[in-house]
Amino acid sequence: DAGVIQSPRHEVTEMGQEVTLRCKPISGHNSLFWYRQTMMRGLELLIYFNNNVPIDDSGMPEDRFSAKMPNASFSTLKIQPSEPRDSAVYFCASSTARGHGTQYFGPGTRLLVL
Amino acid sequence: GDSVTQMEGPVTLSEEAFLTINCTYTATGYPSLFWYVQYPGEGLQLLLKATKADDKGSNKGFEATYRKETTSFHLEKGSVQVSDSAVYFCALLDSSYKLIFGSGTRLLVRP
């Protein structure tokens, strides 16, 4: 099993640019989660999907952030426009069922906004 | 709302020492509890879990017991190795099926 796949692994961009992060969950998993990790705020849940439907996006910091899951094998997290305070590691995780609690994390995308 | 509190790190130990990382929680009801571990440059991975009171989760020599009386889920290991150096996160599954994580505790094991 390939595990959760995220791309890119590293992204450096300039303030104001659009950033798109990608995630491929483990096949057969029907819940997908996007997290952000920073030293100051720790690990924050941004949004999660169940069966491709967004269930809770209360953690999305503001309108500059958006997430989609067009099918069971792909999700994107977009930041437009990006700001330096968005610099963080973004993780995608998937699980077999939203009530399960056992989530499988990808390796993360390290984003630096200059 | 639900929350998880962990002891602050870093915790620095010599190889073969005994490890305890404290974790307490605040929640409505009796949520499932978890320990996740994050090695440098990687995502989190599940270490162990317990789904009800008095359950003991165990894996790779690590153990934690779900104590509802003290709302705690402390992580222990009898003899740590250098390879155990990582950040450890305590978490609970809330009623909305979201994992609520603690702030993480960094463990450094010296040879």
PDB file of C-alpha atoms in Angstrom:
ATOM      1  CA  ASP A   1       0.000   0.000   0.000  1.00  0.00           C
ATOM      2  CA  ALA A   2       1.425   3.354  -1.038  1.00  0.00           C
ATOM      3  CA  GLY A   3      -0.036   5.255   1.889  1.00  0.00           C
ATOM      4  CA  VAL A   4      -1.346   8.794   1.662  1.00  0.00           C
ATOM      5  CA  ILE A   5       0.435  10.713  -1.081  1.00  0.00           C
ATOM      6  CA  GLN A   6       0.915  14.453  -0.960  1.00  0.00           C
ATOM      7  CA  SER A   7       2.426  16.801  -3.482  1.00  0.00           C
ATOM      8  CA  PRO A   8       4.454  18.848  -3.644  1.00  0.00           C
ATOM      9  CA  ARG A   9       6.623  17.984  -0.646  1.00  0.00           C
ATOM     10  CA  HIS A  10       8.070  21.466  -0.531  1.00  0.00           C
ATOM     11  CA  GLU A  11       6.722  24.702  -1.919  1.00  0.00           C
ATOM     12  CA  VAL A  12       8.308  28.139  -1.842  1.00  0.00           C
ATOM     13  CA  THR A  13       6.252  30.982  -3.208  1.00  0.00           C
ATOM     14  CA  GLU A  14       5.885  34.712  -2.967  1.00  0.00           C
ATOM     15  CA  MET A  15       3.181  36.560  -1.137  1.00  0.00           C
ATOM     16  CA  GLY A  16       0.082  36.992  -3.277  1.00  0.00           C
ATOM     17  CA  GLN A  17       0.599  33.880  -5.362  1.00  0.00           C
ATOM     18  CA  GLU A  18      -1.860  31.019  -5.540  1.00  0.00           C
ATOM     19  CA  VAL A  19      -0.791  27.762  -3.908  1.00  0.00           C
ATOM     20  CA  THR A  20      -2.388  24.381  -4.553  1.00  0.00           C
ATOM     21  CA  LEU A  21      -1.632  21.381  -2.391  1.00  0.00           C
ATOM     22  CA  ARG A  22      -2.664  17.913  -3.503  1.00  0.00           C
ATOM     23  CA  CYS A  23      -3.559  14.725  -1.707  1.00  0.00           C
ATOM     24  CA  LYS A  24      -4.316  11.162  -2.736  1.00  0.00           C
ATOM     25  CA  PRO A  25      -5.856   9.182   0.139  1.00  0.00           C
ATOM     26  CA  ILE A  26      -5.418   5.485   0.701  1.00  0.00           C
ATOM     27  CA  SER A  27      -7.661   3.491  -1.601  1.00  0.00           C
ATOM     28  CA  GLY A  28     -10.877   2.468   0.131  1.00  0.00           C
ATOM     29  CA  HIS A  29     -10.711   5.189   2.754  1.00  0.00           C
ATOM     30  CA  ASN A  30     -13.783   7.398   2.725  1.00  0.00           C
ATOM     31  CA  SER A  31     -12.762  10.130   5.154  1.00  0.00           C
ATOM     32  CA  LEU A  32     -10.122  12.736   4.378  1.00  0.00           C
ATOM     33  CA  PHE A  33      -8.669  15.409   6.637  1.00  0.00           C
ATOM     34  CA  TRP A  34      -6.497  18.484   6.036  1.00  0.00           C
ATOM     35  CA  TYR A  35      -4.327  19.727   8.913  1.00  0.00           C
ATOM     36  CA  ARG A  36      -1.896  22.584   9.365  1.00  0.00           C
ATOM     37  CA  GLN A  37       1.062  22.372  11.737  1.00  0.00           C
ATOM     38  CA  THR A  38       3.034  25.341  13.049  1.00  0.00           C
ATOM     39  CA  MET A  39       5.244  25.869  16.052  1.00  0.00           C
ATOM     40  CA  MET A  40       2.964  28.555  17.424  1.00  0.00           C
ATOM     41  CA  ARG A  41      -0.427  26.888  16.966  1.00  0.00           C
ATOM     42  CA  GLY A  42       0.460  23.217  16.883  1.00  0.00           C
ATOM     43  CA  LEU A  43      -1.688  20.860  14.811  1.00  0.00           C
ATOM     44  CA  GLU A  44      -4.967  22.334  13.565  1.00  0.00           C
ATOM     45  CA  LEU A  45      -7.728  20.581  11.659  1.00  0.00           C
ATOM     46  CA  LEU A  46      -8.719  22.737   8.710  1.00  0.00           C
ATOM     47  CA  ILE A  47     -11.441  20.675   7.056  1.00  0.00           C
ATOM     48  CA  TYR A  48     -12.619  17.129   6.689  1.00  0.00           C
ATOM     49  CA  PHE A  49     -14.582  15.240   4.064  1.00  0.00           C
ATOM     50  CA  ASN A  50     -16.671  12.120   4.338  1.00  0.00           C
ATOM     51  CA  ASN A  51     -17.558  10.327   1.100  1.00  0.00           C
ATOM     52  CA  ASN A  52     -16.212  13.358  -0.812  1.00  0.00           C
ATOM     53  CA  VAL A  53     -18.580  15.754   0.970  1.00  0.00           C
ATOM     54  CA  PRO A  54     -17.171  18.515   3.220  1.00  0.00           C
ATOM     55  CA  ILE A  55     -18.480  17.849   6.720  1.00  0.00           C
ATOM     56  CA  ASP A  56     -16.719  20.428   8.841  1.00  0.00           C
ATOM     57  CA  ASP A  57     -14.734  23.390   7.540  1.00  0.00           C
ATOM     58  CA  SER A  58     -14.818  25.419  10.735  1.00  0.00           C
ATOM     59  CA  GLY A  59     -11.047  25.270  10.948  1.00  0.00           C
ATOM     60  CA  MET A  60     -10.452  26.969   7.611  1.00  0.00           C
ATOM     61  CA  PRO A  61      -8.793  30.212   8.638  1.00  0.00           C
ATOM     62  CA  GLU A  62     -10.420  32.546   6.135  1.00  0.00           C
ATOM     63  CA  ASP A  63     -11.834  32.889   2.650  1.00  0.00           C
ATOM     64  CA  ARG A  64      -8.396  32.685   1.120  1.00  0.00           C
ATOM     65  CA  PHE A  65      -8.442  28.959   1.861  1.00  0.00           C
ATOM     66  CA  SER A  66     -10.584  26.508  -0.076  1.00  0.00           C
ATOM     67  CA  ALA A  67     -10.637  22.723  -0.365  1.00  0.00           C
ATOM     68  CA  LYS A  68     -12.223  20.329  -2.802  1.00  0.00           C
ATOM     69  CA  MET A  69     -12.604  16.615  -3.167  1.00  0.00           C
ATOM     70  CA  PRO A  70     -13.898  15.913  -6.686  1.00  0.00           C
ATOM     71  CA  ASN A  71     -13.609  12.141  -6.281  1.00  0.00           C
ATOM     72  CA  ALA A  72     -12.630   9.504  -3.749  1.00  0.00           C
ATOM     73  CA  SER A  73      -8.992   9.476  -4.789  1.00  0.00           C
ATOM     74  CA  PHE A  74      -8.075  13.149  -4.925  1.00  0.00           C
ATOM     75  CA  SER A  75      -8.327  16.331  -2.881  1.00  0.00           C
ATOM     76  CA  THR A  76      -6.857  19.802  -3.132  1.00  0.00           C
ATOM     77  CA  LEU A  77      -6.260  22.606  -0.677  1.00  0.00           C
ATOM     78  CA  LYS A  78      -5.879  25.999  -2.285  1.00  0.00           C
ATOM     79  CA  ILE A  79      -4.633  29.254  -0.827  1.00  0.00           C
ATOM     80  CA  GLN A  80      -5.314  32.379  -2.878  1.00  0.00           C
ATOM     81  CA  PRO A  81      -3.710  34.803  -2.310  1.00  0.00           C
ATOM     82  CA  SER A  82      -1.006  33.382  -0.071  1.00  0.00           C
ATOM     83  CA  GLU A  83       0.497  35.334   2.824  1.00  0.00           C
ATOM     84  CA  PRO A  84       3.681  34.806   4.878  1.00  0.00           C
ATOM     85  CA  ARG A  85       1.602  33.719   7.891  1.00  0.00           C
ATOM     86  CA  ASP A  86       0.391  30.741   5.855  1.00  0.00           C
ATOM     87  CA  SER A  87       3.884  29.238   6.073  1.00  0.00           C
ATOM     88  CA  ALA A  88       3.463  25.862   7.751  1.00  0.00           C
ATOM     89  CA  VAL A  89       3.464  22.133   7.144  1.00  0.00           C
ATOM     90  CA  TYR A  90       0.169  20.953   5.696  1.00  0.00           C
ATOM     91  CA  PHE A  91      -0.843  17.347   6.254  1.00  0.00           C
ATOM     92  CA  CYS A  92      -3.480  15.275   4.613  1.00  0.00           C
ATOM     93  CA  ALA A  93      -4.824  12.196   6.400  1.00  0.00           C
ATOM     94  CA  SER A  94      -7.381   9.550   5.556  1.00  0.00           C
ATOM     95  CA  SER A  95      -9.335   6.917   7.429  1.00  0.00           C
ATOM     96  CA  THR A  96     -11.763   4.120   6.709  1.00  0.00           C
ATOM     97  CA  ALA A  97     -14.612   5.744   8.613  1.00  0.00           C
ATOM     98  CA  ARG A  98     -15.001   9.073  10.270  1.00  0.00           C
ATOM     99  CA  GLY A  99     -15.820   7.530  13.604  1.00  0.00           C
ATOM    100  CA  HIS A 100     -12.795   5.327  13.615  1.00  0.00           C
ATOM    101  CA  GLY A 101     -10.152   7.712  14.891  1.00  0.00           C
ATOM    102  CA  THR A 102      -7.287   5.852  13.263  1.00  0.00           C
ATOM    103  CA  GLN A 103      -6.025   8.284  10.682  1.00  0.00           C
ATOM    104  CA  TYR A 104      -3.177   7.691   8.255  1.00  0.00           C
ATOM    105  CA  PHE A 105      -1.122  10.794   7.612  1.00  0.00           C
ATOM    106  CA  GLY A 106       0.782  11.736   4.516  1.00  0.00           C
ATOM    107  CA  PRO A 107       4.342  13.063   4.687  1.00  0.00           C
ATOM    108  CA  GLY A 108       3.163  16.661   4.521  1.00  0.00           C
ATOM    109  CA  THR A 109       3.811  19.676   2.316  1.00  0.00           C
ATOM    110  CA  ARG A 110       6.195  22.224   3.747  1.00  0.00           C
ATOM    111  CA  LEU A 111       5.026  25.640   2.534  1.00  0.00           C
ATOM    112  CA  LEU A 112       7.089  28.791   2.752  1.00  0.00           C
ATOM    113  CA  VAL A 113       5.523  32.063   1.653  1.00  0.00           C
ATOM    114  CA  LEU A 114       8.045  34.857   1.241  1.00  0.00           C
TER     115      LEU A 114
ATOM    116  CA  GLY B   1     -15.229  22.138  24.160  1.00  0.00           C
ATOM    117  CA  ASP B   2     -13.150  19.002  24.363  1.00  0.00           C
ATOM    118  CA  SER B   3      -9.443  19.433  24.982  1.00  0.00           C
ATOM    119  CA  VAL B   4      -6.233  17.522  25.628  1.00  0.00           C
ATOM    120  CA  THR B   5      -3.371  18.672  27.831  1.00  0.00           C
ATOM    121  CA  GLN B   6       0.092  17.167  27.631  1.00  0.00           C
ATOM    122  CA  MET B   7       3.217  17.761  29.641  1.00  0.00           C
ATOM    123  CA  GLU B   8       5.557  20.230  28.061  1.00  0.00           C
ATOM    124  CA  GLY B   9       8.795  19.019  26.604  1.00  0.00           C
ATOM    125  CA  PRO B  10      11.374  18.415  25.696  1.00  0.00           C
ATOM    126  CA  VAL B  11      11.818  15.272  27.728  1.00  0.00           C
ATOM    127  CA  THR B  12      15.442  14.177  27.659  1.00  0.00           C
ATOM    128  CA  LEU B  13      16.353  10.663  28.774  1.00  0.00           C
ATOM    129  CA  SER B  14      19.275   8.305  28.565  1.00  0.00           C
ATOM    130  CA  GLU B  15      18.876   5.087  26.645  1.00  0.00           C
ATOM    131  CA  GLU B  16      17.113   2.329  28.654  1.00  0.00           C
ATOM    132  CA  ALA B  17      15.482   4.834  31.014  1.00  0.00           C
ATOM    133  CA  PHE B  18      11.799   4.660  31.937  1.00  0.00           C
ATOM    134  CA  LEU B  19       9.488   7.010  30.100  1.00  0.00           C
ATOM    135  CA  THR B  20       6.266   8.657  31.205  1.00  0.00           C
ATOM    136  CA  ILE B  21       4.494  11.352  29.217  1.00  0.00           C
ATOM    137  CA  ASN B  22       1.444  12.708  30.980  1.00  0.00           C
ATOM    138  CA  CYS B  23      -1.827  13.356  29.187  1.00  0.00           C
ATOM    139  CA  THR B  24      -5.159  14.487  30.607  1.00  0.00           C
ATOM    140  CA  TYR B  25      -8.346  15.309  28.789  1.00  0.00           C
ATOM    141  CA  THR B  26     -11.597  17.194  29.156  1.00  0.00           C
ATOM    142  CA  ALA B  27     -14.561  15.820  27.271  1.00  0.00           C
ATOM    143  CA  THR B  28     -18.247  15.088  27.361  1.00  0.00           C
ATOM    144  CA  GLY B  29     -18.739  11.368  27.821  1.00  0.00           C
ATOM    145  CA  TYR B  30     -16.023   8.821  27.295  1.00  0.00           C
ATOM    146  CA  PRO B  31     -14.198   9.429  24.038  1.00  0.00           C
ATOM    147  CA  SER B  32     -11.721   7.089  22.408  1.00  0.00           C
ATOM    148  CA  LEU B  33      -8.143   8.082  23.238  1.00  0.00           C
ATOM    149  CA  PHE B  34      -5.009   7.865  21.119  1.00  0.00           C
ATOM    150  CA  TRP B  35      -1.277   8.373  21.082  1.00  0.00           C
ATOM    151  CA  TYR B  36       0.287   9.389  17.801  1.00  0.00           C
ATOM    152  CA  VAL B  37       4.015   9.721  17.124  1.00  0.00           C
ATOM    153  CA  GLN B  38       5.774  12.005  14.660  1.00  0.00           C
ATOM    154  CA  TYR B  39       9.339  11.247  13.613  1.00  0.00           C
ATOM    155  CA  PRO B  40      11.421  14.079  12.135  1.00  0.00           C
ATOM    156  CA  GLY B  41      10.273  15.093   8.691  1.00  0.00           C
ATOM    157  CA  GLU B  42       7.314  12.718   8.673  1.00  0.00           C
ATOM    158  CA  GLY B  43       3.586  12.757   9.237  1.00  0.00           C
ATOM    159  CA  LEU B  44       1.939  11.462  12.386  1.00  0.00           C
ATOM    160  CA  GLN B  45       1.341   7.757  12.806  1.00  0.00           C
ATOM    161  CA  LEU B  46      -0.860   5.952  15.262  1.00  0.00           C
ATOM    162  CA  LEU B  47       1.071   4.439  18.152  1.00  0.00           C
ATOM    163  CA  LEU B  48      -1.755   3.028  20.257  1.00  0.00           C
ATOM    164  CA  LYS B  49      -5.355   3.615  21.244  1.00  0.00           C
ATOM    165  CA  ALA B  50      -8.011   2.748  23.821  1.00  0.00           C
ATOM    166  CA  THR B  51     -11.724   2.953  23.233  1.00  0.00           C
ATOM    167  CA  LYS B  52     -13.200   2.582  26.702  1.00  0.00           C
ATOM    168  CA  ALA B  53     -12.404   3.015  30.365  1.00  0.00           C
ATOM    169  CA  ASP B  54      -9.737   0.707  31.802  1.00  0.00           C
ATOM    170  CA  ASP B  55      -8.615  -0.377  28.336  1.00  0.00           C
ATOM    171  CA  LYS B  56      -4.865  -0.587  27.897  1.00  0.00           C
ATOM    172  CA  GLY B  57      -3.408   0.218  24.513  1.00  0.00           C
ATOM    173  CA  SER B  58       0.034  -1.117  23.698  1.00  0.00           C
ATOM    174  CA  ASN B  59       2.452  -1.183  20.791  1.00  0.00           C
ATOM    175  CA  LYS B  60       6.239  -1.369  20.331  1.00  0.00           C
ATOM    176  CA  GLY B  61       6.773  -1.522  24.099  1.00  0.00           C
ATOM    177  CA  PHE B  62       4.661   1.569  24.743  1.00  0.00           C
ATOM    178  CA  GLU B  63       1.551   1.358  26.924  1.00  0.00           C
ATOM    179  CA  ALA B  64      -1.228   3.675  28.046  1.00  0.00           C
ATOM    180  CA  THR B  65      -4.285   2.960  30.205  1.00  0.00           C
ATOM    181  CA  TYR B  66      -7.596   4.802  29.869  1.00  0.00           C
ATOM    182  CA  ARG B  67      -8.369   6.151  33.356  1.00  0.00           C
ATOM    183  CA  LYS B  68     -11.778   7.787  33.513  1.00  0.00           C
ATOM    184  CA  GLU B  69     -11.470   8.585  37.233  1.00  0.00           C
ATOM    185  CA  THR B  70      -8.499  10.839  36.582  1.00  0.00           C
ATOM    186  CA  THR B  71      -9.358  11.600  32.923  1.00  0.00           C
ATOM    187  CA  SER B  72      -5.855  10.556  31.983  1.00  0.00           C
ATOM    188  CA  PHE B  73      -4.081   8.497  29.352  1.00  0.00           C
ATOM    189  CA  HIS B  74      -0.392   8.604  30.287  1.00  0.00           C
ATOM    190  CA  LEU B  75       2.133   7.062  27.904  1.00  0.00           C
ATOM    191  CA  GLU B  76       4.805   4.770  29.368  1.00  0.00           C
ATOM    192  CA  LYS B  77       7.700   2.688  28.163  1.00  0.00           C
ATOM    193  CA  GLY B  78       9.999   0.660  30.347  1.00  0.00           C
ATOM    194  CA  SER B  79      13.226   1.123  28.402  1.00  0.00           C
ATOM    195  CA  VAL B  80      13.565   3.790  25.732  1.00  0.00           C
ATOM    196  CA  GLN B  81      15.875   3.612  22.745  1.00  0.00           C
ATOM    197  CA  VAL B  82      17.518   6.339  20.706  1.00  0.00           C
ATOM    198  CA  SER B  83      15.132   5.435  17.888  1.00  0.00           C
ATOM    199  CA  ASP B  84      12.185   6.494  20.100  1.00  0.00           C
ATOM    200  CA  SER B  85      13.242  10.131  19.776  1.00  0.00           C
ATOM    201  CA  ALA B  86      10.218  11.862  18.276  1.00  0.00           C
ATOM    202  CA  VAL B  87       7.251  14.069  19.120  1.00  0.00           C
ATOM    203  CA  TYR B  88       4.347  12.317  20.831  1.00  0.00           C
ATOM    204  CA  PHE B  89       0.769  13.555  20.579  1.00  0.00           C
ATOM    205  CA  CYS B  90      -2.124  12.571  22.802  1.00  0.00           C
ATOM    206  CA  ALA B  91      -5.554  12.879  21.185  1.00  0.00           C
ATOM    207  CA  LEU B  92      -9.238  12.175  21.703  1.00  0.00           C
ATOM    208  CA  LEU B  93     -12.022  11.549  19.213  1.00  0.00           C
ATOM    209  CA  ASP B  94     -14.795  14.033  19.875  1.00  0.00           C
ATOM    210  CA  SER B  95     -18.520  13.611  19.277  1.00  0.00           C
ATOM    211  CA  SER B  96     -18.159  15.144  15.804  1.00  0.00           C
ATOM    212  CA  TYR B  97     -15.605  12.459  14.862  1.00  0.00           C
ATOM    213  CA  LYS B  98     -12.744  14.928  14.919  1.00  0.00           C
ATOM    214  CA  LEU B  99      -9.415  14.146  16.537  1.00  0.00           C
ATOM    215  CA  ILE B 100      -8.514  16.755  19.137  1.00  0.00           C
ATOM    216  CA  PHE B 101      -4.739  16.763  19.618  1.00  0.00           C
ATOM    217  CA  GLY B 102      -2.602  17.929  22.492  1.00  0.00           C
ATOM    218  CA  SER B 103       0.318  20.235  21.834  1.00  0.00           C
ATOM    219  CA  GLY B 104       2.822  17.403  21.536  1.00  0.00           C
ATOM    220  CA  THR B 105       5.779  16.386  23.710  1.00  0.00           C
ATOM    221  CA  ARG B 106       9.235  16.100  22.208  1.00  0.00           C
ATOM    222  CA  LEU B 107      11.284  13.155  23.457  1.00  0.00           C
ATOM    223  CA  LEU B 108      15.042  13.083  23.038  1.00  0.00           C
ATOM    224  CA  VAL B 109      16.871   9.897  23.971  1.00  0.00           C
ATOM    225  CA  ARG B 110      20.637  10.107  24.331  1.00  0.00           C
ATOM    226  CA  PRO B 111      22.912   7.091  23.815  1.00  0.00           C
TER     227      PRO B 111
END
